[in-house]
Tab-separated table of C-alpha atoms in Angstrom:
chain	number	residue	atom	x	y	z
A	26	UNK	CA	-85.102	-12.012	-20.964
A	27	UNK	CA	-82.312	-9.576	-21.828
A	28	UNK	CA	-78.889	-9.980	-20.233
A	29	UNK	CA	-78.136	-7.589	-17.373
A	30	UNK	CA	-76.044	-4.630	-18.348
A	31	UNK	CA	-72.753	-3.888	-16.616
A	32	UNK	CA	-71.825	-0.555	-15.184
A	33	UNK	CA	-68.773	1.284	-16.566
A	34	UNK	CA	-66.875	0.338	-13.375
A	35	UNK	CA	-67.653	-3.376	-13.965
A	36	UNK	CA	-66.543	-3.114	-17.580
A	37	UNK	CA	-63.260	-1.469	-16.541
A	38	UNK	CA	-62.708	-4.153	-13.921
A	39	UNK	CA	-63.312	-6.894	-16.437
A	40	UNK	CA	-60.833	-5.435	-18.875
A	41	UNK	CA	-58.273	-4.699	-16.145
A	42	UNK	CA	-56.717	-8.179	-15.913
A	43	UNK	CA	-56.568	-8.386	-19.711
A	44	UNK	CA	-54.435	-5.250	-19.743
A	45	UNK	CA	-52.252	-6.104	-16.738
A	46	UNK	CA	-51.451	-9.679	-17.737
A	47	UNK	CA	-49.585	-8.835	-20.971
A	48	UNK	CA	-47.623	-6.147	-19.165
A	49	UNK	CA	-46.602	-8.551	-16.423
A	50	UNK	CA	-45.675	-11.171	-18.994
A	51	UNK	CA	-43.524	-8.644	-20.870
A	52	UNK	CA	-41.759	-7.650	-17.657
A	53	UNK	CA	-41.167	-11.303	-16.779
A	54	UNK	CA	-39.731	-11.981	-20.245
A	55	UNK	CA	-37.451	-8.957	-19.892
A	56	UNK	CA	-36.221	-10.105	-16.483
A	57	UNK	CA	-35.529	-13.617	-17.795
A	58	UNK	CA	-33.684	-12.195	-20.814
A	59	UNK	CA	-31.570	-9.971	-18.529
A	60	UNK	CA	-30.761	-12.892	-16.254
A	61	UNK	CA	-29.792	-15.032	-19.240
A	62	UNK	CA	-27.546	-12.244	-20.563
A	63	UNK	CA	-25.863	-11.811	-17.173
A	64	UNK	CA	-25.040	-15.522	-17.133
A	65	UNK	CA	-23.122	-15.330	-20.399
A	66	UNK	CA	-19.349	-15.816	-20.090
A	67	UNK	CA	-18.384	-12.461	-21.670
A	68	UNK	CA	-20.966	-10.246	-19.965
A	69	UNK	CA	-18.436	-8.696	-17.567
A	70	UNK	CA	-16.163	-7.845	-20.498
A	71	UNK	CA	-18.987	-6.157	-22.401
A	72	UNK	CA	-20.160	-4.258	-19.316
A	73	UNK	CA	-16.753	-2.812	-18.426
A	74	UNK	CA	-16.087	-1.847	-22.053
A	75	UNK	CA	-19.504	-0.207	-22.303
A	76	UNK	CA	-19.013	1.829	-19.111
A	77	UNK	CA	-15.504	2.826	-20.191
A	78	UNK	CA	-16.625	3.966	-23.644
A	79	UNK	CA	-19.660	5.899	-22.397
A	80	UNK	CA	-17.772	7.667	-19.599
A	81	UNK	CA	-14.888	8.590	-21.916
A	82	UNK	CA	-17.089	10.033	-24.669
A	83	UNK	CA	-19.381	11.748	-22.183
A	84	UNK	CA	-16.385	13.247	-20.392
A	85	UNK	CA	-14.894	14.670	-23.580
A	86	UNK	CA	-18.219	16.229	-24.551
A	87	UNK	CA	-18.701	17.809	-21.129
A	88	UNK	CA	-15.120	19.103	-20.959
A	89	UNK	CA	-15.670	20.829	-24.299
A	90	UNK	CA	-18.925	22.347	-23.094
A	91	UNK	CA	-17.706	23.359	-19.633
A	92	UNK	CA	-14.335	24.800	-20.714
A	93	UNK	CA	-15.269	26.647	-23.920
A	94	UNK	CA	-15.893	30.055	-22.335
A	95	UNK	CA	-12.863	30.045	-20.040
A	96	UNK	CA	-10.621	28.750	-22.838
A	97	UNK	CA	-11.798	31.488	-25.208
A	98	UNK	CA	-11.288	34.262	-22.659
A	99	UNK	CA	-7.795	32.938	-21.812
A	100	UNK	CA	-6.418	32.194	-25.274
A	101	UNK	CA	-8.949	33.184	-27.913
A	102	UNK	CA	-9.922	29.596	-28.760
A	103	UNK	CA	-12.866	27.719	-27.289
A	104	UNK	CA	-11.212	24.373	-28.034
A	105	UNK	CA	-7.795	24.705	-26.358
A	106	UNK	CA	-8.708	22.834	-23.145
A	107	UNK	CA	-10.667	20.240	-25.124
A	108	UNK	CA	-7.762	19.612	-27.518
A	109	UNK	CA	-5.438	19.260	-24.540
A	110	UNK	CA	-7.815	16.726	-22.981
A	111	UNK	CA	-8.147	14.923	-26.303
A	112	UNK	CA	-4.370	14.560	-26.529
A	113	UNK	CA	-4.217	12.997	-23.070
A	114	UNK	CA	-7.115	10.751	-24.065
A	115	UNK	CA	-4.996	9.435	-26.948
A	116	UNK	CA	-2.156	8.675	-24.517
A	117	UNK	CA	-4.680	7.085	-22.169
A	118	UNK	CA	-5.919	4.779	-24.911
A	119	UNK	CA	-2.365	3.546	-25.380
A	120	UNK	CA	-2.090	2.808	-21.662
A	121	UNK	CA	-5.544	1.213	-21.743
A	122	UNK	CA	-4.174	-1.145	-24.376
A	123	UNK	CA	-1.113	-1.827	-22.216
A	124	UNK	CA	-3.271	-2.630	-19.193
A	125	UNK	CA	-5.467	-4.837	-21.367
A	126	UNK	CA	-2.635	-6.755	-23.005
A	127	UNK	CA	-0.048	-7.360	-20.303
A	128	UNK	CA	-0.460	-10.743	-18.545
A	129	UNK	CA	-1.460	-10.527	-14.859
A	130	UNK	CA	1.624	-12.493	-13.757
A	131	UNK	CA	3.935	-9.977	-15.425
A	132	UNK	CA	1.964	-7.056	-13.994
A	133	UNK	CA	2.317	-8.532	-10.527
A	134	UNK	CA	6.066	-8.990	-11.016
A	135	UNK	CA	6.407	-5.321	-12.010
A	136	UNK	CA	4.402	-4.014	-9.013
A	137	UNK	CA	7.362	-3.503	-6.589
A	138	UNK	CA	9.340	-1.619	-9.231
A	139	UNK	CA	6.367	0.591	-10.053
A	140	UNK	CA	6.028	1.482	-6.372
A	141	UNK	CA	9.734	2.328	-6.086
A	142	UNK	CA	9.468	4.630	-9.107
A	143	UNK	CA	6.388	6.236	-7.585
A	144	UNK	CA	8.161	6.950	-4.289
A	145	UNK	CA	11.124	8.433	-6.142
A	146	UNK	CA	8.840	10.726	-8.127
A	147	UNK	CA	7.007	11.878	-4.996
A	148	UNK	CA	10.333	12.799	-3.450
A	149	UNK	CA	11.565	14.520	-6.610
A	150	UNK	CA	8.435	16.632	-7.005
A	151	UNK	CA	9.126	18.239	-3.613
A	152	UNK	CA	12.484	19.578	-4.801
A	153	UNK	CA	12.244	23.255	-5.843
A	154	UNK	CA	13.100	23.595	-9.495
A	155	UNK	CA	11.786	20.144	-10.319
A	156	UNK	CA	8.285	20.313	-8.877
A	157	UNK	CA	5.901	23.073	-9.922
A	158	UNK	CA	3.529	24.815	-7.507
A	159	UNK	CA	-0.088	25.027	-8.650
A	160	UNK	CA	-3.053	25.963	-6.503
A	161	UNK	CA	-0.827	26.002	-3.442
A	162	UNK	CA	0.604	22.478	-3.931
A	163	UNK	CA	3.996	21.408	-5.253
A	164	UNK	CA	2.564	18.305	-6.907
A	165	UNK	CA	3.386	18.567	-10.628
A	166	UNK	CA	6.245	18.205	-13.046
A	167	UNK	CA	5.848	20.596	-15.957
A	168	UNK	CA	7.581	20.951	-19.312
A	169	UNK	CA	5.967	23.705	-21.325
A	170	UNK	CA	2.235	23.052	-21.507
A	171	UNK	CA	2.713	19.395	-20.527
A	172	UNK	CA	2.309	18.539	-16.844
A	173	UNK	CA	2.414	15.319	-14.850
A	174	UNK	CA	1.056	14.615	-11.369
A	175	UNK	CA	2.956	11.579	-10.016
A	176	UNK	CA	0.571	10.973	-7.118
A	177	UNK	CA	-2.075	9.703	-9.561
A	178	UNK	CA	0.183	6.878	-10.686
A	179	UNK	CA	1.179	6.078	-7.108
A	180	UNK	CA	-2.410	5.003	-6.393
A	181	UNK	CA	-2.139	2.305	-9.040
A	182	UNK	CA	1.324	1.236	-7.896
A	183	UNK	CA	0.151	0.930	-4.283
A	184	UNK	CA	-2.868	-1.098	-5.399
A	185	UNK	CA	-0.762	-3.585	-7.370
A	186	UNK	CA	1.976	-3.921	-4.772
A	187	UNK	CA	-0.391	-3.962	-1.789
A	188	UNK	CA	-2.434	-6.746	-3.367
A	189	UNK	CA	0.794	-8.681	-3.978
A	190	UNK	CA	1.800	-8.401	-0.309
A	191	UNK	CA	-1.620	-9.208	1.148
A	192	UNK	CA	-2.213	-12.204	-1.107
A	193	UNK	CA	1.125	-13.671	-0.080
A	194	UNK	CA	0.035	-13.352	3.556
A	195	UNK	CA	-3.636	-14.247	3.180
A	196	UNK	CA	-3.351	-17.262	5.486
A	197	UNK	CA	-2.141	-15.089	8.394
A	198	UNK	CA	-4.173	-11.925	7.736
A	199	UNK	CA	-6.152	-12.501	10.946
A	200	UNK	CA	-3.052	-11.472	12.879
A	201	UNK	CA	-2.654	-7.727	13.228
A	202	UNK	CA	1.139	-7.810	12.838
A	203	UNK	CA	0.972	-9.491	9.453
A	204	UNK	CA	-2.002	-7.388	8.298
A	205	UNK	CA	-0.249	-4.132	9.177
A	206	UNK	CA	3.274	-4.806	7.976
A	207	UNK	CA	4.514	-3.720	5.458
A	208	UNK	CA	1.425	-2.234	3.747
A	209	UNK	CA	0.494	0.315	6.403
A	210	UNK	CA	4.041	1.678	7.023
A	211	UNK	CA	4.654	2.077	3.284
A	212	UNK	CA	1.287	3.811	2.861
A	213	UNK	CA	2.097	6.153	5.755
A	214	UNK	CA	5.346	7.064	3.996
A	215	UNK	CA	3.431	7.891	0.823
A	216	UNK	CA	0.844	9.879	2.787
A	217	UNK	CA	3.612	11.867	4.467
A	218	UNK	CA	5.063	12.815	1.092
A	219	UNK	CA	1.603	13.893	-0.094
A	220	UNK	CA	1.051	15.993	3.034
A	221	UNK	CA	4.346	17.779	2.349
A	222	UNK	CA	3.122	18.868	-1.104
A	223	UNK	CA	0.402	19.462	0.378
A	224	UNK	CA	-2.443	17.604	-1.398
A	225	UNK	CA	-5.298	16.715	0.953
A	226	UNK	CA	-7.537	15.318	-1.784
A	227	UNK	CA	-4.914	12.869	-3.020
A	228	UNK	CA	-4.077	11.963	0.568
A	229	UNK	CA	-7.702	10.940	1.112
A	230	UNK	CA	-7.722	9.009	-2.157
A	231	UNK	CA	-4.588	7.050	-1.212
A	232	UNK	CA	-6.091	6.297	2.184
A	233	UNK	CA	-9.137	4.836	0.422
A	234	UNK	CA	-6.825	2.524	-1.549
A	235	UNK	CA	-5.236	1.230	1.658
A	236	UNK	CA	-8.585	0.652	3.392
A	237	UNK	CA	-9.962	-1.140	0.312
A	238	UNK	CA	-6.917	-3.415	0.165
A	239	UNK	CA	-7.231	-4.314	3.831
A	240	UNK	CA	-10.996	-4.831	3.562
A	241	UNK	CA	-10.908	-7.163	0.583
A	242	UNK	CA	-7.633	-8.706	1.734
A	243	UNK	CA	-9.286	-10.134	4.837
A	244	UNK	CA	-7.809	-7.945	7.579
A	245	UNK	CA	-9.618	-7.971	10.957
A	246	UNK	CA	-12.575	-5.601	11.168
A	247	UNK	CA	-11.278	-4.051	14.395
A	248	UNK	CA	-8.031	-3.173	12.645
A	249	UNK	CA	-9.840	-1.627	9.689
A	250	UNK	CA	-12.110	0.356	12.033
A	251	UNK	CA	-9.139	1.629	14.030
A	252	UNK	CA	-7.266	2.706	10.896
A	253	UNK	CA	-10.401	4.361	9.478
A	254	UNK	CA	-11.024	6.356	12.670
A	255	UNK	CA	-7.375	7.355	12.811
A	256	UNK	CA	-7.428	8.379	9.154
A	257	UNK	CA	-10.530	10.519	9.649
A	258	UNK	CA	-8.942	12.199	12.659
A	259	UNK	CA	-5.794	12.838	10.643
A	260	UNK	CA	-7.832	14.338	7.795
A	261	UNK	CA	-9.536	16.702	10.257
A	262	UNK	CA	-6.180	17.764	11.686
A	263	UNK	CA	-4.778	18.384	8.208
A	264	UNK	CA	-7.908	20.308	7.308
A	265	UNK	CA	-7.332	22.627	10.241
A	266	UNK	CA	-3.651	23.295	9.481
A	267	UNK	CA	-4.190	25.573	6.483
A	268	UNK	CA	-6.291	28.702	6.288
A	269	UNK	CA	-8.076	27.895	3.052
A	270	UNK	CA	-8.991	24.417	4.314
A	271	UNK	CA	-10.355	25.860	7.560
A	272	UNK	CA	-12.482	28.297	5.591
A	273	UNK	CA	-13.854	25.474	3.437
A	274	UNK	CA	-14.749	23.345	6.464
A	275	UNK	CA	-16.301	26.322	8.255
A	276	UNK	CA	-18.348	27.236	5.187
A	277	UNK	CA	-19.573	23.645	4.934
A	278	UNK	CA	-20.534	23.342	8.607
A	279	UNK	CA	-22.264	26.728	8.679
A	280	UNK	CA	-23.589	26.983	5.147
A	281	UNK	CA	-26.557	29.154	6.216
A	282	UNK	CA	-24.338	31.883	7.674
A	283	UNK	CA	-21.279	31.533	5.421
A	284	UNK	CA	-20.384	34.392	3.113
A	285	UNK	CA	-21.744	33.399	-0.334
A	286	UNK	CA	-19.099	35.629	-1.941
A	287	UNK	CA	-16.277	34.267	0.196
A	288	UNK	CA	-15.241	30.713	1.040
A	289	UNK	CA	-18.716	29.373	0.225
A	290	UNK	CA	-18.801	30.970	-3.227
A	291	UNK	CA	-17.834	27.907	-5.269
A	292	UNK	CA	-20.173	25.532	-3.430
A	293	UNK	CA	-23.024	28.033	-3.604
A	294	UNK	CA	-22.625	28.560	-7.336
A	295	UNK	CA	-22.584	24.788	-7.850
A	296	UNK	CA	-25.944	24.484	-6.094
A	297	UNK	CA	-27.343	27.340	-8.224
A	298	UNK	CA	-26.207	25.472	-11.336
A	299	UNK	CA	-27.891	22.263	-10.257
A	300	UNK	CA	-31.078	24.135	-9.394
A	301	UNK	CA	-31.172	25.869	-12.784
A	302	UNK	CA	-30.989	22.521	-14.575
A	303	UNK	CA	-34.325	21.190	-13.374
A	304	UNK	CA	-35.428	17.859	-14.794
A	305	UNK	CA	-34.047	17.994	-18.349
A	306	UNK	CA	-31.525	20.848	-18.136
A	307	UNK	CA	-31.121	24.045	-20.106
A	308	UNK	CA	-29.480	22.229	-23.024
A	309	UNK	CA	-25.983	21.040	-23.848
A	310	UNK	CA	-23.672	24.037	-24.146
A	311	UNK	CA	-26.320	26.480	-22.914
A	312	UNK	CA	-25.289	26.630	-19.262
A	313	UNK	CA	-24.618	29.997	-17.624
A	314	UNK	CA	-22.423	28.907	-14.696
A	315	UNK	CA	-19.342	28.460	-16.905
A	316	UNK	CA	-19.444	32.160	-17.799
A	317	UNK	CA	-17.043	32.912	-14.917
A	318	UNK	CA	-19.691	32.236	-12.277
A	319	UNK	CA	-18.406	28.798	-11.234
A	320	UNK	CA	-14.601	28.443	-10.850
A	321	UNK	CA	-13.071	25.174	-12.117
A	322	UNK	CA	-16.274	24.376	-13.967
A	323	UNK	CA	-14.494	21.927	-16.285
A	324	UNK	CA	-12.498	20.277	-13.513
A	325	UNK	CA	-13.595	19.655	-9.933
A	326	UNK	CA	-17.143	20.965	-10.426
A	327	UNK	CA	-17.999	19.534	-13.814
A	328	UNK	CA	-20.879	17.573	-12.266
A	329	UNK	CA	-22.597	20.912	-11.598
A	330	UNK	CA	-22.400	21.731	-15.309
A	331	UNK	CA	-23.833	18.289	-16.105
A	332	UNK	CA	-26.758	18.983	-13.776
A	333	UNK	CA	-27.327	22.425	-15.246
A	334	UNK	CA	-27.149	21.524	-18.927
A	335	UNK	CA	-28.562	17.986	-18.843
A	336	UNK	CA	-30.704	18.249	-15.738
A	337	UNK	CA	-31.609	15.550	-13.267
A	338	UNK	CA	-31.761	13.032	-16.107
A	339	UNK	CA	-28.123	13.634	-17.069
A	340	UNK	CA	-26.984	13.612	-13.443
A	341	UNK	CA	-28.711	10.281	-12.807
A	342	UNK	CA	-27.172	8.886	-15.997
A	343	UNK	CA	-23.708	9.588	-14.544
A	344	UNK	CA	-24.719	8.003	-11.248
A	345	UNK	CA	-26.030	4.992	-13.147
A	346	UNK	CA	-22.750	4.555	-15.021
A	347	UNK	CA	-20.704	4.577	-11.821
A	348	UNK	CA	-23.195	2.228	-10.151
A	349	UNK	CA	-22.756	-0.116	-13.127
A	350	UNK	CA	-18.990	0.187	-12.718
A	351	UNK	CA	-19.307	-0.799	-9.038
A	352	UNK	CA	-21.432	-3.822	-9.914
A	353	UNK	CA	-19.192	-4.893	-12.789
A	354	UNK	CA	-15.918	-4.520	-10.902
A	355	UNK	CA	-17.127	-6.488	-7.900
A	356	UNK	CA	-18.649	-9.081	-10.242
A	357	UNK	CA	-15.270	-9.547	-11.934
A	358	UNK	CA	-13.528	-9.782	-8.572
A	359	UNK	CA	-15.994	-12.386	-7.333
A	360	UNK	CA	-15.576	-14.534	-10.451
A	361	UNK	CA	-11.780	-14.332	-10.590
A	362	UNK	CA	-9.836	-17.377	-9.451
A	363	UNK	CA	-6.507	-15.531	-9.249
A	364	UNK	CA	-6.370	-14.103	-5.674
A	365	UNK	CA	-4.093	-11.242	-6.701
A	366	UNK	CA	-6.270	-10.263	-9.649
A	367	UNK	CA	-9.350	-10.499	-7.449
A	368	UNK	CA	-7.897	-8.097	-4.880
A	369	UNK	CA	-6.578	-5.659	-7.489
A	370	UNK	CA	-9.956	-5.534	-9.240
A	371	UNK	CA	-11.947	-5.016	-6.046
A	372	UNK	CA	-9.611	-2.312	-4.699
A	373	UNK	CA	-9.375	-0.454	-8.024
A	374	UNK	CA	-13.148	-0.461	-8.438
A	375	UNK	CA	-13.594	0.793	-4.888
A	376	UNK	CA	-11.324	3.800	-5.166
A	377	UNK	CA	-12.738	4.806	-8.544
A	378	UNK	CA	-16.337	4.645	-7.305
A	379	UNK	CA	-15.614	6.214	-3.901
A	380	UNK	CA	-13.661	9.041	-5.546
A	381	UNK	CA	-16.640	9.698	-7.826
A	382	UNK	CA	-18.953	9.635	-4.801
A	383	UNK	CA	-16.770	12.168	-2.946
A	384	UNK	CA	-16.654	14.490	-5.974
A	385	UNK	CA	-20.413	14.347	-6.479
A	386	UNK	CA	-20.950	14.642	-2.729
A	387	UNK	CA	-19.166	17.974	-2.375
A	388	UNK	CA	-20.724	19.352	-5.564
A	389	UNK	CA	-24.249	18.726	-4.210
A	390	UNK	CA	-23.298	20.076	-0.773
A	391	UNK	CA	-23.128	16.822	1.213
A	392	UNK	CA	-19.350	16.980	1.819
A	393	UNK	CA	-16.740	19.727	2.183
A	394	UNK	CA	-14.751	20.527	-0.950
A	395	UNK	CA	-11.674	18.289	-1.236
A	396	UNK	CA	-10.534	18.760	-4.841
A	397	UNK	CA	-10.919	15.153	-6.022
A	398	UNK	CA	-11.834	14.834	-9.694
A	399	UNK	CA	-14.698	12.921	-11.279
A	400	UNK	CA	-12.967	9.939	-12.975
A	401	UNK	CA	-12.933	10.026	-16.801
A	402	UNK	CA	-15.149	13.128	-16.838
A	403	UNK	CA	-13.261	15.971	-15.145
A	404	UNK	CA	-10.585	17.781	-17.090
A	405	UNK	CA	-7.122	16.653	-16.042
A	406	UNK	CA	-4.485	14.882	-18.086
A	407	UNK	CA	-2.724	12.662	-15.557
A	408	UNK	CA	-5.969	11.599	-13.905
A	409	UNK	CA	-7.467	10.676	-17.274
A	410	UNK	CA	-4.441	8.656	-18.395
A	411	UNK	CA	-4.154	6.743	-15.118
A	412	UNK	CA	-7.882	6.020	-14.964
A	413	UNK	CA	-7.860	4.671	-18.516
A	414	UNK	CA	-4.965	2.386	-17.579
A	415	UNK	CA	-7.005	1.105	-14.624
A	416	UNK	CA	-9.931	0.388	-16.942
A	417	UNK	CA	-7.516	-1.552	-19.127
A	418	UNK	CA	-6.607	-3.687	-16.114
A	419	UNK	CA	-10.297	-4.215	-15.297
A	420	UNK	CA	-10.946	-5.307	-18.877
A	421	UNK	CA	-7.972	-7.643	-18.682
A	422	UNK	CA	-9.373	-9.120	-15.470
A	423	UNK	CA	-12.769	-9.609	-17.158
A	424	UNK	CA	-11.045	-11.579	-19.928
A	425	UNK	CA	-9.462	-13.799	-17.253
A	426	UNK	CA	-12.706	-14.926	-15.646
A	427	UNK	CA	-12.720	-18.751	-15.888
A	428	UNK	CA	-15.829	-18.860	-18.104
A	429	UNK	CA	-14.469	-16.064	-20.289
A	430	UNK	CA	-11.150	-17.875	-20.683
A	431	UNK	CA	-12.943	-21.037	-21.773
A	432	UNK	CA	-15.176	-19.156	-24.216
A	433	UNK	CA	-12.351	-17.143	-25.773
A	434	UNK	CA	-10.103	-20.170	-26.176
A	435	UNK	CA	-12.823	-22.373	-27.667
A	436	UNK	CA	-14.817	-19.905	-29.793
A	437	UNK	CA	-12.095	-17.409	-30.685
A	438	UNK	CA	-11.634	-13.780	-29.691
A	439	UNK	CA	-13.237	-12.016	-32.622
A	440	UNK	CA	-11.953	-9.604	-35.219
A	441	UNK	CA	-11.256	-6.664	-32.912
A	442	UNK	CA	-9.148	-8.724	-30.501
A	443	UNK	CA	-7.310	-10.275	-33.443
A	444	UNK	CA	-6.650	-6.842	-34.917
A	445	UNK	CA	-5.301	-5.659	-31.551
A	446	UNK	CA	-3.230	-8.847	-31.366
A	447	UNK	CA	-4.418	-9.629	-27.869
A	448	UNK	CA	-2.970	-12.858	-26.498
A	449	UNK	CA	-5.390	-15.569	-25.468
A	450	UNK	CA	-5.991	-15.396	-21.709
A	451	UNK	CA	-4.376	-18.205	-19.774
A	452	UNK	CA	-6.317	-20.063	-17.075
A	453	UNK	CA	-5.068	-19.403	-13.565
A	454	UNK	CA	-2.839	-22.058	-12.080
A	455	UNK	CA	-2.158	-21.841	-8.375
A	456	UNK	CA	1.543	-21.974	-7.506
A	457	UNK	CA	2.685	-25.305	-6.173
A	458	UNK	CA	3.890	-24.917	-2.578
A	459	UNK	CA	7.508	-25.795	-2.064
A	460	UNK	CA	8.150	-28.745	0.200
A	461	UNK	CA	9.933	-27.857	3.434
A	462	UNK	CA	13.649	-28.337	3.403
A	463	UNK	CA	14.728	-31.511	5.205
A	464	UNK	CA	16.287	-30.971	8.578
A	465	UNK	CA	19.835	-32.071	9.010
A	466	UNK	CA	20.271	-34.916	11.432
A	467	UNK	CA	22.997	-34.466	14.001
A	468	UNK	CA	25.083	-37.429	14.912
């Protein structure tokens, strides 16, 4: 008797498990390999260096692409803005090295002095003749073609000093008086100076730094909620005190009826750019929005050019890099044994990622335009230099994870670290509390 024949459906069902099983096994092996790699002592170091390198190179490429037309029409050279950005990148690499090399204890000791210098610069920039007005804000020092925005450095100074203060008071942070003073009054002073410039975007960014410090520093949730609500109310009030801000907010709230050639022009053109990009984009350098259709294409709205030229794939690549930065920074903070380094890392990661989220949010139409730049990607010298210094600090913190310290001290640092003459990271040693002074006995 001949064997019964199987139908095509039976034959496909019989072969199905044979095809699925190898695929599942491959996925399982990949997951196990990823988990094993994440458990390695230097994974955080490699992750933060990878994100830093990719964002820096990607930013330079996109600045060249987005600024070429405007630079040529302004000065006859398509590379002038790119060369300017490249020069600041060189300075930023020096500061990245400084942030990578300086010991955390010395950085913490310098934090109060850095904040004092930052306050002095914010005051000086308001003096006519010293500060230069650009885009309606007296927020820059300028010497020839070189300009400096001191408020960018103040964010770092506040992060370092605020972490120093909160760590010293971490045992009493549950009390509102100790959680508020002196971080909140000092931050309010800095915010007042920024409002006088005026610079609403930087004011929001500095407020994010303060909230992040309080959050990770262990302040009461009710206090953080109250400060957040008050900050949002203050931002609304500031937004309604200037005509151009009112027009931006009105255009955002009534986007369907806003004049596309008026206050809503920039946001509308950004959406057109993103729509033109589709899935894979029109090609690097082939975008049309930068031909005087989208103002500040190489600065605040560079994400629109990314979406147009590289499509949804390029846009999601940027989102993936910042998501990796968020994971890596919080991973470093969680693994750090130094409380000050832990707080600095968590707060720095937060304001970098939240600033990127705000920039992308107003480019895609989810938020009103605030003028915050996309870290390491937007054109802007001071922002680039300061952000590269922050990445140097994050890399330094990754080298000071306990497992990384043990690995580097036992296995060596490698040729690159030896060439850069990086000192071996020292394990964290908690300060020994001083015994209370003996009370004098009265006779």
